[in-house]
Amino acid sequence: MEMEIPLAGGRITDGVVRLADTVRRPAKESSRRVQSALHALRLAGFYRAPEFLGFDEKNREILSFIEGYVPGDLGENSVEQFYMAIDMARDLHQASRAFAPEGLVLCHDDLSPCNTVFSAPCRQWDSHPVGIIDWDACAYLPAWEEISYMCWLWLDLGNEEMDAGLQIQAMGRALDRYGANEGFREDFPGKMIARMMRVQHSFEARGTGDVQGVRQWVGEGVAWVKRHEAAIRAELEEKR
């Protein structure tokens, strides 16, 4: 009999286990919506997400297992890995245009390093993103919602130990790789702040978890964007 192995990756759902080549996750209100989204992505040719395989006898979701390493927290990834994750998000959004409402794309909506499967621990020279897990928050949104969130988390904006100049350059290169047009780039600092505040409002509405800690984290990110707003605008303007 196969043993269930607890999985620590992802940051939304507890009680996730591996059983053979599948992942079992507690069913949620979002399960049917996620099932529909993952099925549509697979039909559209995007294979970096798990395949939804139904429910087991314990009413848990069954998904295909993506082999690899999932970071437990932010700060492990390199800038090059961030660029590769941007490429993956671009491919996700492009695939979803086959079925998404006009003007929107299917966003994972929590595409952080902690919801990304890497081929090996991040600090290994050949480690690269291979898949995306924990799709509970997926939604049809403007593409900038996903990319601004990724810039925040993958570049660890607000962390004063990081080089702000390099972070801003990386942001500009990321938008280039994504193929962001003028409308996408317009007021990108404002878009990042709006996305950060949406995280805070979501935690406050749920009333669970470390709400005060999230407020502090969001506040540091917002302050960083405001402090470097002119440099961000100049970088993105230069890249057009």
Short mmCIF file of C-alpha atoms in Angstrom, two decimals, residues 88-170:
data_model
loop_
_atom_site.label_atom_id
_atom_site.label_comp_id
_atom_site.label_asym_id
_atom_site.label_seq_id
_atom_site.Cartn_x
_atom_site.Cartn_y
_atom_site.Cartn_z
CA MET A 88 6.10 30.94 -17.89
CA ALA A 89 3.43 33.50 -16.93
CA ARG A 90 3.48 34.88 -20.48
CA ASP A 91 2.89 31.37 -21.86
CA LEU A 92 0.08 30.82 -19.34
CA HIS A 93 -1.65 34.05 -20.30
CA GLN A 94 -1.20 33.41 -24.01
CA ALA A 95 -2.71 29.93 -23.72
CA SER A 96 -5.67 31.30 -21.77
CA ARG A 97 -6.60 33.76 -24.50
CA ALA A 98 -8.25 30.81 -26.23
CA PHE A 99 -10.99 30.76 -23.59
CA ALA A 100 -10.68 33.85 -21.35
CA PRO A 101 -13.16 36.74 -21.56
CA GLU A 102 -12.08 39.46 -23.97
CA GLY A 103 -9.44 41.77 -22.49
CA LEU A 104 -8.62 39.41 -19.63
CA VAL A 105 -6.34 36.41 -19.10
CA LEU A 106 -6.40 33.52 -16.68
CA CYS A 107 -4.11 34.56 -13.82
CA HIS A 108 -2.81 32.19 -11.18
CA ASP A 109 -3.12 35.29 -8.95
CA ASP A 110 -0.57 34.10 -6.38
CA LEU A 111 2.36 33.30 -8.65
CA SER A 112 5.10 33.63 -6.06
CA PRO A 113 8.29 31.55 -5.83
CA CYS A 114 6.53 29.58 -3.08
CA ASN A 115 3.89 28.38 -5.57
CA THR A 116 6.48 27.51 -8.20
CA VAL A 117 8.12 24.11 -8.69
CA PHE A 118 11.81 24.31 -9.57
CA SER A 119 13.91 21.58 -11.12
CA ALA A 120 16.28 21.71 -8.11
CA PRO A 121 16.87 23.89 -5.02
CA CYS A 122 16.89 27.50 -6.21
CA ARG A 123 20.53 28.23 -5.42
CA GLN A 124 21.81 25.43 -7.64
CA TRP A 125 23.23 26.93 -10.83
CA ASP A 126 21.00 24.89 -13.14
CA SER A 127 17.73 25.25 -11.19
CA HIS A 128 14.82 26.58 -13.23
CA PRO A 129 11.00 26.83 -12.88
CA VAL A 130 9.15 23.82 -14.24
CA GLY A 131 5.58 24.21 -12.96
CA ILE A 132 3.01 26.18 -10.98
CA ILE A 133 1.00 24.77 -8.07
CA ASP A 134 -1.77 25.89 -5.70
CA TRP A 135 -4.31 27.35 -8.12
CA ASP A 136 -7.03 28.17 -5.55
CA ALA A 137 -6.87 31.90 -6.27
CA CYS A 138 -6.93 31.66 -10.09
CA ALA A 139 -9.14 34.25 -11.76
CA TYR A 140 -9.73 36.11 -15.00
CA LEU A 141 -7.98 39.46 -14.62
CA PRO A 142 -5.97 42.05 -16.55
CA ALA A 143 -2.49 40.62 -17.12
CA TRP A 144 -0.79 43.44 -15.20
CA GLU A 145 -2.30 42.10 -11.97
CA GLU A 146 -0.19 38.95 -12.28
CA ILE A 147 3.02 40.60 -13.46
CA SER A 148 3.00 43.43 -10.91
CA TYR A 149 2.51 40.84 -8.15
CA MET A 150 5.39 38.78 -9.52
CA CYS A 151 7.69 41.82 -9.59
CA TRP A 152 6.87 42.44 -5.93
CA LEU A 153 7.47 38.91 -4.67
CA TRP A 154 10.16 37.59 -6.98
CA LEU A 155 12.27 40.75 -6.66
CA ASP A 156 11.47 41.03 -2.94
CA LEU A 157 10.54 44.70 -3.19
CA GLY A 158 10.63 46.41 0.19
CA ASN A 159 13.63 44.39 1.37
CA GLU A 160 16.20 47.07 2.15
CA GLU A 161 19.05 44.56 1.88
CA MET A 162 18.45 44.35 -1.87
CA ASP A 163 19.95 46.68 -4.49
CA ALA A 164 17.06 48.90 -5.60
CA GLY A 165 18.79 49.85 -8.85
CA LEU A 166 19.15 46.22 -9.87
CA GLN A 167 15.57 45.49 -8.84
CA ILE A 168 14.28 48.32 -11.03
CA GLN A 169 16.39 47.20 -13.99
CA ALA A 170 15.09 43.66 -13.55
#
